[in-house]
Short mmCIF file of C-alpha atoms in Angstrom, two decimals:
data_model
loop_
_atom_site.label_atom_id
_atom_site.label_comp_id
_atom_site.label_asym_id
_atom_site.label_seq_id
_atom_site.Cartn_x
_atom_site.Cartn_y
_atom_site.Cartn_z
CA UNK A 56 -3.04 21.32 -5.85
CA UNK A 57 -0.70 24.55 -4.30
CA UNK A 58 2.80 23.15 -3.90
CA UNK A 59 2.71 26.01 -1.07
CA UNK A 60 1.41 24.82 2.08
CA UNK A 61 -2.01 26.67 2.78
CA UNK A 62 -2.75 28.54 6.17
CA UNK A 63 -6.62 27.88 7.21
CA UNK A 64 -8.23 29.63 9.59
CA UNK A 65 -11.10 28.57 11.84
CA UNK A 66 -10.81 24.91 9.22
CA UNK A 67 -12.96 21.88 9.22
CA UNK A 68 -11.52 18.65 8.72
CA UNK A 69 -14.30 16.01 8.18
CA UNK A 70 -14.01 12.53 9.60
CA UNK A 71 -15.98 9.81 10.70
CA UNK A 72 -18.86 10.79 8.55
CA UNK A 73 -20.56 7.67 6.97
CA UNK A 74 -20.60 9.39 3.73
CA UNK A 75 -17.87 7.46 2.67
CA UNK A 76 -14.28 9.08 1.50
CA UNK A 77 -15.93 11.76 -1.05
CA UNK A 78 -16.67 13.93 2.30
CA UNK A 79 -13.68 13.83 4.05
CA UNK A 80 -11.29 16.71 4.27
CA UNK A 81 -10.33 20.02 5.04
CA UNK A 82 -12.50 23.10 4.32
CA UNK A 83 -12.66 26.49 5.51
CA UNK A 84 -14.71 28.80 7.55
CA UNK A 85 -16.66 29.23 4.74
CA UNK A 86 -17.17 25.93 3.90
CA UNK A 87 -14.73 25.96 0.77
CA UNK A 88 -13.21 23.02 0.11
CA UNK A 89 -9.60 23.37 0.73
CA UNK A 90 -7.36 21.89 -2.12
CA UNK A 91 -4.60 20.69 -0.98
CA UNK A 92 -6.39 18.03 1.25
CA UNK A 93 -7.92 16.58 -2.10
CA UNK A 94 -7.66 13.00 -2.58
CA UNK A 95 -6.74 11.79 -6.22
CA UNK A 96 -7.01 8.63 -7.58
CA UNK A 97 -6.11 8.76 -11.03
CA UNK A 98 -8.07 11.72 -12.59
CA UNK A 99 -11.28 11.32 -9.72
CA UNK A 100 -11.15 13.20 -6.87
CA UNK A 101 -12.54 11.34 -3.97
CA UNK A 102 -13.16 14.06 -1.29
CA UNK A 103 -14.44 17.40 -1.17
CA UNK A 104 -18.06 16.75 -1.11
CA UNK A 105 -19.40 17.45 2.26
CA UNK A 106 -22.61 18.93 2.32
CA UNK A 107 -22.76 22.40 3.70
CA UNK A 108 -25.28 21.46 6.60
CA UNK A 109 -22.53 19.25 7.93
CA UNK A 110 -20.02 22.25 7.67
CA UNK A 111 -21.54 24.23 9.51
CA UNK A 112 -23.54 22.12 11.94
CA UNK A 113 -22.31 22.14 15.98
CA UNK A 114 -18.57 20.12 16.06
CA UNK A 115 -16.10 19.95 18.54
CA UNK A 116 -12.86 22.59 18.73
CA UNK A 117 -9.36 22.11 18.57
CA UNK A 118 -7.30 25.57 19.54
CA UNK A 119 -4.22 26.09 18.27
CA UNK A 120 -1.70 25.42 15.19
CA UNK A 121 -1.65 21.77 13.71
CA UNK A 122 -0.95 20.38 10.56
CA UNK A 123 -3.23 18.06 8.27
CA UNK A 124 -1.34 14.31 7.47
CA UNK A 125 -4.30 13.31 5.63
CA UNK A 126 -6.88 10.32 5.70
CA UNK A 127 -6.43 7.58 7.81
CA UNK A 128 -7.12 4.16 5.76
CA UNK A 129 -8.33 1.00 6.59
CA UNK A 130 -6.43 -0.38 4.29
CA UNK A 131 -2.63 -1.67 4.21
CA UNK A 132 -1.55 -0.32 0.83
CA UNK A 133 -3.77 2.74 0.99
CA UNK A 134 -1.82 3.88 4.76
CA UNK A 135 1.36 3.02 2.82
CA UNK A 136 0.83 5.46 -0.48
CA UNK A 137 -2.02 7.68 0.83
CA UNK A 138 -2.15 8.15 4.78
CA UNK A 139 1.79 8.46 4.60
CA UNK A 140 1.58 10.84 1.33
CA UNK A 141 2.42 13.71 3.60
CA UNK A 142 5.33 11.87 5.75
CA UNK A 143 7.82 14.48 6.30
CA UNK A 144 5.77 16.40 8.54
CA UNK A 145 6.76 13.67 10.59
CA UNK A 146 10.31 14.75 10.46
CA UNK A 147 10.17 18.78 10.23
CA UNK A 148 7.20 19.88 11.62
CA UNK A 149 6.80 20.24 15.39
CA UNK A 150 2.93 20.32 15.64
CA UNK A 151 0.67 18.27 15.90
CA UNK A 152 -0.60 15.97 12.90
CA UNK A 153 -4.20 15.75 12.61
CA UNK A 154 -5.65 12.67 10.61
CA UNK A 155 -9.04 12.41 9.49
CA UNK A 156 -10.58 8.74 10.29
CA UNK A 157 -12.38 6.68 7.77
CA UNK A 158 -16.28 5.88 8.69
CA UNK A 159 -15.51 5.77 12.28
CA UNK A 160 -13.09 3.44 13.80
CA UNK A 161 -11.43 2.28 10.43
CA UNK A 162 -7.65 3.23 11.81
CA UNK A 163 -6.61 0.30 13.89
CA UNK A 164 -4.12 -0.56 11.51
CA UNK A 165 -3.30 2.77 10.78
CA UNK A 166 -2.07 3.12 14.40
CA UNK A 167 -0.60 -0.06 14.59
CA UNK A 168 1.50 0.78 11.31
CA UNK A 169 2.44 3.96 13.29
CA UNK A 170 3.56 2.04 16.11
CA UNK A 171 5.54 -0.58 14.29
CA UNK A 172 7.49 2.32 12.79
CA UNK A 173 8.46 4.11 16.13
CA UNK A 174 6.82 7.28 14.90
CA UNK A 175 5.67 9.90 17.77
CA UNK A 176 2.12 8.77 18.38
CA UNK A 177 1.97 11.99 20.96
CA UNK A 178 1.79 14.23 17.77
CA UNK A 179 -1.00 12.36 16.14
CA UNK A 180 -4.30 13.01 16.74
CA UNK A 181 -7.17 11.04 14.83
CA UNK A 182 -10.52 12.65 14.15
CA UNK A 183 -13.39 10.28 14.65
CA UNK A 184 -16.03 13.51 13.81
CA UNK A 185 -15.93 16.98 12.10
CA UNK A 186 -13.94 18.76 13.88
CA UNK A 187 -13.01 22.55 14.16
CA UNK A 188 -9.37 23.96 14.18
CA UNK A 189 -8.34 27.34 15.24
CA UNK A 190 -5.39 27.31 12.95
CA UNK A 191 -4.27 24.25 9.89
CA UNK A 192 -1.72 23.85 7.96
CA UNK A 193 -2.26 22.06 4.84
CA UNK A 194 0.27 20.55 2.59
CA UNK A 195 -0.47 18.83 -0.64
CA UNK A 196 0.23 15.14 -0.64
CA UNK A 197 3.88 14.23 -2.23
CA UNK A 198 2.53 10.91 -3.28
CA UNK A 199 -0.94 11.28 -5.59
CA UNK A 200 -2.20 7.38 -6.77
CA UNK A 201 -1.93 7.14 -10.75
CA UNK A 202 -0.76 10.59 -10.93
CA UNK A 203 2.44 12.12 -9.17
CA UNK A 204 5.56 10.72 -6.69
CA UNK A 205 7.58 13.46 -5.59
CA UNK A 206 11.44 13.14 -4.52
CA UNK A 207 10.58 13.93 -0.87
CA UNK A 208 7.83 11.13 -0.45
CA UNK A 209 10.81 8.42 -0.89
CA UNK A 210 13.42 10.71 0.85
CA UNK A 211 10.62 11.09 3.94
CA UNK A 212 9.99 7.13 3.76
CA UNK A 213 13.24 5.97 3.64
CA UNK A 214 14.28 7.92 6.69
CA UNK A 215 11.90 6.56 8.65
CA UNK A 216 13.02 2.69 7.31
CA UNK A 217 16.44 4.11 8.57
CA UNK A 218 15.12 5.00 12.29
CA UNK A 219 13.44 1.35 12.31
CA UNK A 220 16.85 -0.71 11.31
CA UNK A 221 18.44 1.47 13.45
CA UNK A 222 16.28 0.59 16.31
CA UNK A 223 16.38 -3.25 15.60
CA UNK A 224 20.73 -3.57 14.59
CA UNK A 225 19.03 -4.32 11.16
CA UNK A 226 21.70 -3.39 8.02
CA UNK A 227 20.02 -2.91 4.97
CA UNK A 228 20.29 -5.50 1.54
CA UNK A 229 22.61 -7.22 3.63
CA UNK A 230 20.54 -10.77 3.35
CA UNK A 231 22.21 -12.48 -0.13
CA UNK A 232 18.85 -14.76 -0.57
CA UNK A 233 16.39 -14.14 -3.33
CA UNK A 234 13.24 -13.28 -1.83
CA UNK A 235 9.69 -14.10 -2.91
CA UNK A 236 6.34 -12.61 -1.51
CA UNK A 237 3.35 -14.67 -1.95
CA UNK A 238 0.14 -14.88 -2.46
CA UNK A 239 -0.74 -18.47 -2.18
CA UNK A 240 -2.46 -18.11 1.86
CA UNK A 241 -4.39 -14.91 0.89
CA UNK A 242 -8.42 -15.59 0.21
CA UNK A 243 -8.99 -17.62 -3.03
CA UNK A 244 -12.14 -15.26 -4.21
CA UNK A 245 -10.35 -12.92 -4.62
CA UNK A 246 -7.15 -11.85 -7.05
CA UNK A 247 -5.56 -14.96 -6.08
CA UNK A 248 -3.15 -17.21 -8.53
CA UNK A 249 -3.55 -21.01 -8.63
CA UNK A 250 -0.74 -22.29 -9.27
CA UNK A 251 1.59 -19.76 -7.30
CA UNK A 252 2.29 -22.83 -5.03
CA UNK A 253 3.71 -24.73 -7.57
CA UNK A 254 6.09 -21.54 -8.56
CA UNK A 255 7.13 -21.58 -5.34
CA UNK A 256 8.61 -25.31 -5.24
CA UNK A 257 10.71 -24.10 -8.29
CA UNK A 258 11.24 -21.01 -6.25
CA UNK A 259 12.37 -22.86 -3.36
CA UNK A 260 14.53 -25.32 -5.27
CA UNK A 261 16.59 -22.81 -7.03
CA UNK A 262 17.35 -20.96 -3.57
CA UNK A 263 14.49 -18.54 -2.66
CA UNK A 264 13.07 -17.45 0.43
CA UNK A 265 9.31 -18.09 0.20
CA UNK A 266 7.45 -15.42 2.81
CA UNK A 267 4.01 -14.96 3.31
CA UNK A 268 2.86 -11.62 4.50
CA UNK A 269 -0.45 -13.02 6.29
CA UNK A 270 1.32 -15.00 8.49
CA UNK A 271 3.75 -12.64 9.63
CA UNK A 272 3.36 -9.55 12.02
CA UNK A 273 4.04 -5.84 10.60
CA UNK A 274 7.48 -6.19 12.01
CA UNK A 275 8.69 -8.64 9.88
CA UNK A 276 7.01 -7.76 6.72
CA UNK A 277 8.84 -4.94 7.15
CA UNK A 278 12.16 -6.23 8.23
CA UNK A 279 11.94 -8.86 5.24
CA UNK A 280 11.83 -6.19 2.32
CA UNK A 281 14.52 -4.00 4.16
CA UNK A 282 17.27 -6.57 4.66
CA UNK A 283 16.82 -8.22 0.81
CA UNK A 284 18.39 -6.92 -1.64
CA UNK A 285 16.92 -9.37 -4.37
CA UNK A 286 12.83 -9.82 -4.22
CA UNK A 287 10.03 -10.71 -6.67
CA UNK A 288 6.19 -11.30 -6.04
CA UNK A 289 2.91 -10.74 -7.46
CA UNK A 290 2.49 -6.55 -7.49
CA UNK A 291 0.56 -5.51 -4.64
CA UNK A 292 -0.41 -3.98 -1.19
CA UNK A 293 2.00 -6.67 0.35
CA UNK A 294 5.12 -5.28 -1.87
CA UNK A 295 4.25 -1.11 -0.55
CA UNK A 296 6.77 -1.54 2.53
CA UNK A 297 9.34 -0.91 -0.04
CA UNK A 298 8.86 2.37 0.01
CA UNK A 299 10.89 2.61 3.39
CA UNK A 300 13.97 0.33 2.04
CA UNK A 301 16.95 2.31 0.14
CA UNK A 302 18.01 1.42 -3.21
CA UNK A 303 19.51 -0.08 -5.33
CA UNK A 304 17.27 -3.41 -4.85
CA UNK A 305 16.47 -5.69 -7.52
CA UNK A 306 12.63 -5.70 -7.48
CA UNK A 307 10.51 -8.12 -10.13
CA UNK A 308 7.06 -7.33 -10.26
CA UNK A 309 4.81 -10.11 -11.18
CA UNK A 310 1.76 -9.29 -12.88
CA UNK A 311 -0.98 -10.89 -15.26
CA UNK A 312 -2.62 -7.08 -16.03
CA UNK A 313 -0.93 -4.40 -16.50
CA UNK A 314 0.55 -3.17 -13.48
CA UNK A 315 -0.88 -0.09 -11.18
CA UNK A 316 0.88 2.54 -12.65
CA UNK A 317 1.49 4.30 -8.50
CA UNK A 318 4.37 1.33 -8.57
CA UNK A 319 6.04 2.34 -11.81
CA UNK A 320 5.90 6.15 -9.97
CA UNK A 321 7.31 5.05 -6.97
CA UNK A 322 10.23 3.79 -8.65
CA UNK A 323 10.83 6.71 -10.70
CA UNK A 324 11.54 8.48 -7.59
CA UNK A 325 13.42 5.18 -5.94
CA UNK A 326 15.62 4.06 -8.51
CA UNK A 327 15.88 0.70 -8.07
CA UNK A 328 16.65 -1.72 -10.85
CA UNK A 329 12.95 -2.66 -11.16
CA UNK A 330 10.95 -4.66 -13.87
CA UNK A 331 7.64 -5.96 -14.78
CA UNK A 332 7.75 -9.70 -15.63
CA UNK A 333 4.08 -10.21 -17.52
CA UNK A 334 2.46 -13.49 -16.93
CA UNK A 335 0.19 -15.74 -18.93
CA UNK A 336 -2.68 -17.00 -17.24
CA UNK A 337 -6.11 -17.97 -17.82
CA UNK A 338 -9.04 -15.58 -16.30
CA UNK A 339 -12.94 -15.85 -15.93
CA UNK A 340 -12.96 -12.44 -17.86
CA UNK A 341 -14.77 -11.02 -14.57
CA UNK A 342 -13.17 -8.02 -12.65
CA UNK A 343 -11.42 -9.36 -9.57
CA UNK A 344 -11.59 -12.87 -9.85
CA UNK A 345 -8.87 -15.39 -9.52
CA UNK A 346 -6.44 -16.12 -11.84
CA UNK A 347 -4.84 -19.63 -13.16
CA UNK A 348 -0.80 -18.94 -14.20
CA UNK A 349 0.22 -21.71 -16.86
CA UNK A 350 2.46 -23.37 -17.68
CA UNK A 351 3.68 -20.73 -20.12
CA UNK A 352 3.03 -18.29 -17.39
CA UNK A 353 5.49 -19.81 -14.39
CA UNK A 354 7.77 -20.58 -17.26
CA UNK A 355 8.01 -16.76 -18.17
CA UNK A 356 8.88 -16.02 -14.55
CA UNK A 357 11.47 -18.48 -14.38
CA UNK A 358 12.90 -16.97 -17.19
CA UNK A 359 12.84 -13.45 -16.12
CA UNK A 360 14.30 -14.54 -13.22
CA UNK A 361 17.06 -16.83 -14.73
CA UNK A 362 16.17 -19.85 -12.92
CA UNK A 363 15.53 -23.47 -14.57
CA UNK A 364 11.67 -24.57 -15.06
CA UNK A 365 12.07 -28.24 -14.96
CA UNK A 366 8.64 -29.82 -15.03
CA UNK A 367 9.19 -32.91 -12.89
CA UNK A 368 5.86 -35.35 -12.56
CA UNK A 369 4.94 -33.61 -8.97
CA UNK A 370 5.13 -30.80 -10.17
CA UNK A 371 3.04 -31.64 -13.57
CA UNK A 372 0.35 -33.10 -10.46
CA UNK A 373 1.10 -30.29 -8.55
CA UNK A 374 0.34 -28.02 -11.24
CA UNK A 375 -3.23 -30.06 -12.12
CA UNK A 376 -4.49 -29.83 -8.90
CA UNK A 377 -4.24 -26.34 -8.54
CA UNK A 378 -6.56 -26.35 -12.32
CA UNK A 379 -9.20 -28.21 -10.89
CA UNK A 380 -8.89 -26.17 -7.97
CA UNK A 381 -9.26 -23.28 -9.81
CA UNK A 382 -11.87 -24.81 -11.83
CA UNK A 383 -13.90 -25.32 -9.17
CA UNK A 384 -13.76 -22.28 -7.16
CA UNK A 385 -15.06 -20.44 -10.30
CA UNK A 386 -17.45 -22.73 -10.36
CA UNK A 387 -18.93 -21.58 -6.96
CA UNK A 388 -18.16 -18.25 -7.68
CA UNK A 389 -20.88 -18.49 -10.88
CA UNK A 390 -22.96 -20.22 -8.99
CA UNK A 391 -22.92 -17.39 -5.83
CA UNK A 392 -23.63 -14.78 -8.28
#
């Protein structure tokens, strides 16, 4: 990675191959693949690998300067930490940003995460092929997953949360309720928590807003984590709009694993007063299946959070249906496999 832009001449950016992401993007007229477009995750590199027949087969043309943003995701989280890795160009650059799309039309969210944010769709331009540019500009991402959060990826983020409270009269940690984002309406095959629903009667009781990011548009997913101060959930894609919100916001992660380590990055460069609240709870043993929280488990959170954990009969009954529940469902998942 050059922590100096790089000038390409005559570039290729691949996307919309089907070789998955290990093709996609930016090499030069020799068919060297340009560094600074690499795509970490942890110690792999993901991209890079086109083969040279591709390079250097017929493509379409693009004349003129423009500057690389990156990959375009499919997926919520991934836009959030990867697709937006290179977010200032949004903000200092003047050219066009060109975007190379996942396995053909994979970026409707991408767009409609643009959208929701205001930013100038007129200086994004989405490659559905390999494509030829007369002249690319290629900075290295400020945000790498498992390895690296520069200063400017928050700065870049947060300025853009600014422009969208702006637009909507929205002022920032000003909403005194505890917050909680759950998990309880997502699919229960995969890393789903029985028993969430039962936190979230304690939750409720002791104050908090319950929200649940399926059921809401981007807008106010967004709007939620900007205007709390105070929120807690189950680490995940759903908590990545943080990213836009300015500290200092009390953030409890929830987690039964240990915790993506891109989170713990992202705060380094945040500062929020942030912690990881581990929680007991009883597994299959199998990779990305659901998960049961005990009773120790919700009892932990309640703790973290300072709130009382009284085990009333419903929620003893409450607590028992979600373990046959999750009995069951693992169950079919055995028998499926």
């Amino acid at each position: 990675m050059n922590s100096a832009p790089v000038r390409v001449q005559n570039a290729v950016v691949v996307g919309g191959v089907t070789h998955g992401i290990d093709a996609h993007g930016v090499y030069d007229a020799d068919g060297r693949f340009v560094e600074n477009s690499a795509i970490y995750q942890g110690d792999r590199c993901r991209s890079g690998a086109a083969p040279s027949s591709l390079l250097h087969s017929d493509m379409p043309r693009l004349n003129g300067s423009y500057v690389y943003g990156g990959y375009a995701a499919g997926h919520f989280g991934h836009i959030l930490v990867e697709s937006f890795a290179r977010m200032h160009l949004f903000l200092n650059q003047p050219a066009p940003i060109v975007f190379a799309e996942m396995n053909y039309r994979k970026s409707a969210l991408f767009r409609q995460i643009i959208t929701t944010l205001g930013l100038p769709q007129d200086r994004v331009i989405i490659l559905d092929r390999p494509t030829r540019i007369e002249e690319l500009q290629v900075f290295a991402p400020d945000l790498s997953i498992r390895n690296y959060a520069l200063p400017r990826y928050a700065q870049a983020l947060e300025a853009v949360g600014n422009t969208f409270c702006a637009a909507r009269g929205i002022t920032q940690n000003s909403d005194p309720r505890p917050l909680y984002i759950s998990r309880s309406r997502t699919n229960q095959k995969g890393r789903y928590y029985f028993g969430e629903a039962t936190l979230e009667r304690l939750l409720e009781a002791a104050g908090y807003r319950i929200a649940y990011p399926e059921t809401l548009p981007l807008d106010a997913q967004f709007r939620l984590l900007l205007e709390h101060r105070n929120i807690a959930g189950f680490y995940g894609s759903a908590l990545h709009p943080l990213v836009f919100s300015r500290a200092p916001k009390t953030i409890s992660y929830l987690a039964c694993e240990p915790i993506n380590a891109t989170f713990s990055l992202i705060e380094s460069v945040k500062h929020n007063d942030w912690s990881v609240v581990h929680v007991d709870a009883r597994a299959s043993g199998k990779a990305n299946q659901p998960k049961l929280l005990s009773r120790e488990g919700i009892a932990q959170i309640c703790d973290a959070l300072k709130l009382p954990c009284h085990w009333s009969a419903e929620i003893r009954q409450h607590h028992d249906a979600a373990s046959r529940a999750f009995e069951e469902t693992l169950s079919s998942l055995d028998m499926a496999s």
